[in-house]
CSV table of C-alpha atoms in Angstrom, one decimal:
chain,number,residue,atom,x,y,z
A,1,GLN,CA,-0.1,0.0,0.0
A,2,VAL,CA,1.6,3.4,-1.3
A,3,GLN,CA,1.8,5.7,1.2
A,4,LEU,CA,3.0,9.8,0.6
A,5,GLN,CA,4.9,11.0,4.1
A,6,GLN,CA,5.4,14.7,3.7
A,7,TRP,CA,7.4,16.9,6.6
A,8,GLY,CA,8.4,20.4,6.5
A,9,ALA,CA,8.2,24.4,7.9
A,10,GLY,CA,4.7,25.0,9.5
A,11,LEU,CA,5.6,29.0,10.2
A,12,LEU,CA,7.5,31.5,7.8
A,13,LYS,CA,8.1,35.2,7.7
A,14,PRO,CA,6.6,36.7,4.8
A,15,SER,CA,9.4,37.3,1.8
A,16,GLU,CA,10.9,33.7,3.0
A,17,THR,CA,11.0,30.5,1.2
A,18,LEU,CA,8.7,27.5,1.7
A,19,SER,CA,10.3,24.2,1.5
A,20,LEU,CA,8.5,20.6,2.4
A,21,THR,CA,9.0,17.7,1.0
A,22,CYS,CA,7.3,14.5,0.5
A,23,ALA,CA,8.4,10.3,0.8
A,24,VAL,CA,6.8,7.9,-1.4
A,25,TYR,CA,6.7,4.4,1.0
A,26,GLY,CA,5.4,1.2,-0.1
A,27,GLY,CA,5.5,1.7,-4.4
A,28,SER,CA,6.8,2.7,-7.3
A,29,PHE,CA,8.2,5.9,-7.6
A,30,SER,CA,8.6,5.8,-11.4
A,31,GLY,CA,5.5,5.7,-13.9
A,32,TYR,CA,3.6,8.3,-12.0
A,33,TYR,CA,3.4,12.4,-11.9
A,34,TRP,CA,3.9,13.5,-8.2
A,35,SER,CA,1.3,16.5,-7.4
A,36,TRP,CA,1.4,19.3,-5.2
A,37,ILE,CA,-1.6,20.4,-4.0
A,38,ARG,CA,-2.5,23.6,-1.1
A,39,GLN,CA,-5.7,24.7,0.3
A,40,PRO,CA,-6.3,27.7,2.1
A,41,PRO,CA,-8.1,28.2,5.4
A,42,GLY,CA,-11.6,27.7,5.1
A,43,LYS,CA,-11.1,27.4,0.9
A,44,GLY,CA,-11.0,25.1,-1.5
A,45,LEU,CA,-8.1,23.1,-3.7
A,46,GLU,CA,-5.8,24.3,-5.7
A,47,TRP,CA,-3.0,22.3,-7.6
A,48,ILE,CA,0.2,23.8,-7.3
A,49,GLY,CA,2.5,21.8,-9.6
A,50,GLU,CA,3.9,18.4,-10.0
A,51,ILE,CA,6.9,16.6,-11.2
A,52,ASN,CA,8.3,12.5,-12.3
A,53,HIS,CA,11.1,10.1,-11.4
A,54,SER,CA,12.7,12.2,-15.3
A,55,GLY,CA,12.8,16.0,-13.3
A,56,SER,CA,9.7,16.9,-15.8
A,57,THR,CA,8.1,20.2,-14.1
A,58,ASN,CA,4.6,21.2,-14.8
A,59,TYR,CA,3.3,24.6,-12.8
A,60,ASN,CA,0.4,26.4,-12.0
A,61,PRO,CA,0.3,29.0,-13.9
A,62,SER,CA,-0.5,31.6,-10.9
A,63,LEU,CA,2.0,29.9,-9.3
A,64,LYS,CA,5.1,29.1,-12.1
A,65,SER,CA,7.2,32.1,-11.3
A,66,ARG,CA,8.0,31.0,-7.1
A,67,VAL,CA,8.1,28.0,-7.5
A,68,THR,CA,10.1,25.0,-8.1
A,69,ILE,CA,9.2,21.0,-7.5
A,70,SER,CA,12.8,18.7,-7.6
A,71,VAL,CA,12.5,14.7,-7.5
A,72,ASP,CA,15.5,13.0,-5.7
A,73,THR,CA,14.9,9.2,-6.8
A,74,SER,CA,17.4,7.8,-4.7
A,75,LYS,CA,15.3,8.4,-1.8
A,76,ASN,CA,11.7,7.9,-3.2
A,77,GLN,CA,11.0,12.0,-2.4
A,78,PHE,CA,10.0,14.6,-4.4
A,79,SER,CA,9.8,18.6,-3.0
A,80,LEU,CA,8.0,22.4,-3.2
A,81,LYS,CA,10.0,25.5,-2.9
A,82,LEU,CA,7.8,27.9,-2.5
A,83,SER,CA,9.9,31.2,-2.8
A,84,SER,CA,8.5,35.2,-1.5
A,85,VAL,CA,5.8,33.8,0.9
A,86,THR,CA,3.1,36.2,1.9
A,87,ALA,CA,0.1,35.8,4.3
A,88,ALA,CA,-1.6,34.9,1.1
A,89,ASP,CA,0.4,31.4,1.1
A,90,THR,CA,-0.9,30.2,4.5
A,91,ALA,CA,-2.3,27.1,3.1
A,92,VAL,CA,-2.4,23.2,3.8
A,93,TYR,CA,-0.2,22.2,1.6
A,94,TYR,CA,-0.6,18.4,0.1
A,95,CYS,CA,1.5,16.1,-2.0
A,96,ALA,CA,-0.6,13.3,-4.0
A,97,ARG,CA,0.1,10.8,-6.2
A,98,GLY,CA,-1.2,11.5,-10.0
A,99,LEU,CA,-2.2,8.1,-12.1
A,100,GLY,CA,-2.7,8.4,-15.3
A,101,SER,CA,-6.1,6.6,-16.9
A,102,SER,CA,-7.6,6.4,-20.5
A,103,GLY,CA,-10.7,5.5,-22.1
A,104,TYR,CA,-12.7,5.5,-25.2
A,105,TYR,CA,-16.6,6.6,-23.9
A,106,PRO,CA,-18.0,9.1,-25.6
A,107,PHE,CA,-14.8,10.0,-27.3
A,108,TYR,CA,-11.0,9.1,-26.4
A,109,TYR,CA,-9.9,10.5,-23.5
A,110,TYR,CA,-6.4,10.5,-21.1
A,111,TYR,CA,-6.4,12.5,-18.0
A,112,TYR,CA,-4.9,12.5,-15.0
A,113,TYR,CA,-6.5,12.1,-11.3
A,114,MET,CA,-4.7,12.0,-7.9
A,115,ASP,CA,-5.6,8.4,-6.3
A,116,VAL,CA,-3.3,8.7,-2.7
A,117,TRP,CA,-2.8,12.3,-0.6
A,118,GLY,CA,0.0,12.6,1.7
A,119,LYS,CA,-2.0,13.9,5.0
A,120,GLY,CA,-1.5,17.6,4.6
A,121,THR,CA,1.5,20.4,6.6
A,122,THR,CA,0.2,23.2,7.5
A,123,VAL,CA,2.1,26.4,6.7
A,124,THR,CA,1.3,30.0,8.1
A,125,VAL,CA,3.2,33.1,6.8
A,126,SER,CA,2.9,35.5,9.4
A,127,SER,CA,5.4,38.5,10.4
B,1,ALA,CA,-8.8,26.3,-19.4
B,2,ILE,CA,-11.1,24.7,-18.7
B,3,GLN,CA,-12.6,25.3,-15.6
B,4,LEU,CA,-15.6,23.3,-13.4
B,5,THR,CA,-18.8,24.5,-11.4
B,6,GLN,CA,-20.7,22.5,-8.9
B,7,SER,CA,-23.8,22.7,-7.5
B,8,PRO,CA,-25.0,23.3,-5.1
B,9,SER,CA,-22.3,25.0,-2.9
B,10,SER,CA,-23.7,23.0,0.2
B,11,LEU,CA,-26.3,21.4,1.2
B,12,SER,CA,-28.2,20.1,4.1
B,13,ALA,CA,-29.2,16.6,4.0
B,14,SER,CA,-30.5,13.9,6.6
B,15,VAL,CA,-29.2,10.2,7.6
B,16,GLY,CA,-31.0,8.0,4.9
B,17,ASP,CA,-31.2,10.7,2.0
B,18,ARG,CA,-30.4,10.0,-2.1
B,19,VAL,CA,-27.5,13.1,-2.2
B,20,THR,CA,-27.1,14.6,-6.1
B,21,ILE,CA,-24.4,16.4,-6.6
B,22,THR,CA,-23.6,18.1,-10.2
B,23,CYS,CA,-19.7,19.4,-11.8
B,24,ARG,CA,-20.6,21.2,-15.1
B,25,ALA,CA,-17.2,21.7,-17.3
B,26,SER,CA,-16.7,24.6,-19.8
B,27,GLN,CA,-16.3,22.2,-22.1
B,28,GLY,CA,-16.8,19.1,-23.2
B,29,ILE,CA,-14.6,16.5,-21.3
B,30,SER,CA,-15.5,13.1,-22.5
B,31,SER,CA,-15.3,10.6,-19.7
B,32,ALA,CA,-12.0,12.5,-17.7
B,33,LEU,CA,-13.4,13.3,-14.1
B,34,ALA,CA,-12.2,12.4,-10.7
B,35,TRP,CA,-14.8,13.1,-7.6
B,36,TYR,CA,-13.1,13.6,-3.9
B,37,GLN,CA,-13.9,13.5,-0.5
B,38,GLN,CA,-12.4,15.6,2.3
B,39,LYS,CA,-13.5,15.8,5.9
B,40,PRO,CA,-12.3,18.5,7.6
B,41,GLY,CA,-8.9,18.1,9.5
B,42,LYS,CA,-8.1,15.8,6.7
B,43,ALA,CA,-6.9,15.0,2.8
B,44,PRO,CA,-9.3,14.4,0.1
B,45,LYS,CA,-9.8,11.0,-0.7
B,46,LEU,CA,-10.5,9.9,-3.6
B,47,LEU,CA,-14.5,8.2,-4.6
B,48,ILE,CA,-14.2,7.9,-8.2
B,49,TYR,CA,-12.3,7.8,-11.2
B,50,ASP,CA,-13.0,8.4,-15.2
B,51,ALA,CA,-16.3,10.1,-14.3
B,52,SER,CA,-18.5,6.7,-12.8
B,53,SER,CA,-16.0,3.8,-11.3
B,54,LEU,CA,-15.5,3.4,-8.3
B,55,GLU,CA,-12.3,3.8,-6.1
B,56,SER,CA,-11.1,-0.1,-4.4
B,57,GLY,CA,-12.6,-0.2,-1.2
B,58,VAL,CA,-15.5,2.7,-1.6
B,59,PRO,CA,-18.6,1.6,-0.3
B,60,SER,CA,-21.4,0.8,-2.7
B,61,ARG,CA,-23.5,3.9,-1.9
B,62,PHE,CA,-21.6,6.3,-4.0
B,63,SER,CA,-22.0,6.2,-7.6
B,64,GLY,CA,-21.1,9.1,-10.8
B,65,SER,CA,-22.6,9.3,-13.6
B,66,GLY,CA,-21.8,11.3,-16.6
B,67,SER,CA,-20.3,12.3,-19.7
B,68,GLY,CA,-19.2,15.7,-21.8
B,69,THR,CA,-20.0,18.2,-19.5
B,70,ASP,CA,-22.2,17.1,-17.2
B,71,PHE,CA,-21.1,14.3,-13.8
B,72,THR,CA,-22.7,13.8,-11.2
B,73,LEU,CA,-22.5,12.2,-7.8
B,74,THR,CA,-24.8,10.4,-6.3
B,75,ILE,CA,-24.5,9.5,-2.7
B,76,SER,CA,-27.9,7.0,-2.6
B,77,SER,CA,-28.0,6.9,1.2
B,78,LEU,CA,-26.0,9.0,3.2
B,79,GLN,CA,-24.9,7.7,6.2
B,80,PRO,CA,-23.5,10.2,9.5
B,81,GLU,CA,-19.9,9.6,8.3
B,82,ASP,CA,-20.5,10.8,4.0
B,83,PHE,CA,-21.3,14.5,5.4
B,84,ALA,CA,-18.0,16.5,4.2
B,85,THR,CA,-17.2,18.7,1.2
B,86,TYR,CA,-17.0,17.1,-2.4
B,87,TYR,CA,-14.8,18.4,-5.0
B,88,CYS,CA,-15.2,17.2,-9.0
B,89,GLN,CA,-11.4,17.3,-10.8
B,90,GLN,CA,-10.6,17.4,-14.5
B,91,PHE,CA,-7.0,17.4,-16.3
B,92,ASN,CA,-5.8,19.1,-19.1
B,93,SER,CA,-3.2,17.5,-21.1
B,94,TYR,CA,-1.9,20.0,-23.0
B,95,PRO,CA,0.1,22.3,-21.0
B,96,ARG,CA,-0.4,19.9,-18.2
B,97,ARG,CA,-3.1,21.3,-15.3
B,98,PHE,CA,-5.3,20.4,-12.5
B,99,THR,CA,-8.6,22.3,-12.1
B,100,PHE,CA,-10.9,21.2,-9.0
B,101,GLY,CA,-14.3,22.9,-8.9
B,102,PRO,CA,-14.8,25.1,-5.4
B,103,GLY,CA,-16.5,22.7,-3.6
B,104,THR,CA,-20.5,20.5,-2.7
B,105,LYS,CA,-20.2,21.3,1.4
B,106,VAL,CA,-22.9,19.0,2.8
B,107,ASP,CA,-24.2,19.1,6.1
B,108,ILE,CA,-26.6,17.6,8.4
B,109,LYS,CA,-30.1,19.1,8.6
């Protein structure tokens, strides 16, 4: 059973860099995309970005200028860095595994969904 | 980018009720839609993928239907543990990007 364990600093000051890491246990690291998602207090889910085992990344355009996601395949880990944080970055941050699926009804599709999630890390930005 | 809307944004229901939540995509996405359940203080949990496929271990009272632009999550008989917020999710391939619906909160009537 695949499990994701995440950790990182929970309290930051404005302008600092958020840094979180997610470790994958009990399953293959390759063949998937690994995502970071965040949820501000009382709000919905926002996808931050993803990486695969080869290091190929994709980011949400709204955060792209401040986000770096990296991978350490030797440890089955991937990490998130978000620079120049403000109070608006206060949120619970989740890591998740992206699984691809395809089908033909009513027309061909290929997409990803998230089947395994970490427990979340609360990050607060405050002076 | 494809946008998702959900209705209602919240609803109150009683144990045993049949509950239906709708997700609408701004353009056709075939059956490429997933549904998640999130309880307070917990991570989202996958319920349905490919619009209607039940994730392993999820109770059969949950079902998904729809294709194209209109999708439905149905709880056939609401249980106490089902009070939560439900999100739909779609995926853009080019460029790669996940999008979640705004969520539907189901609480006790």
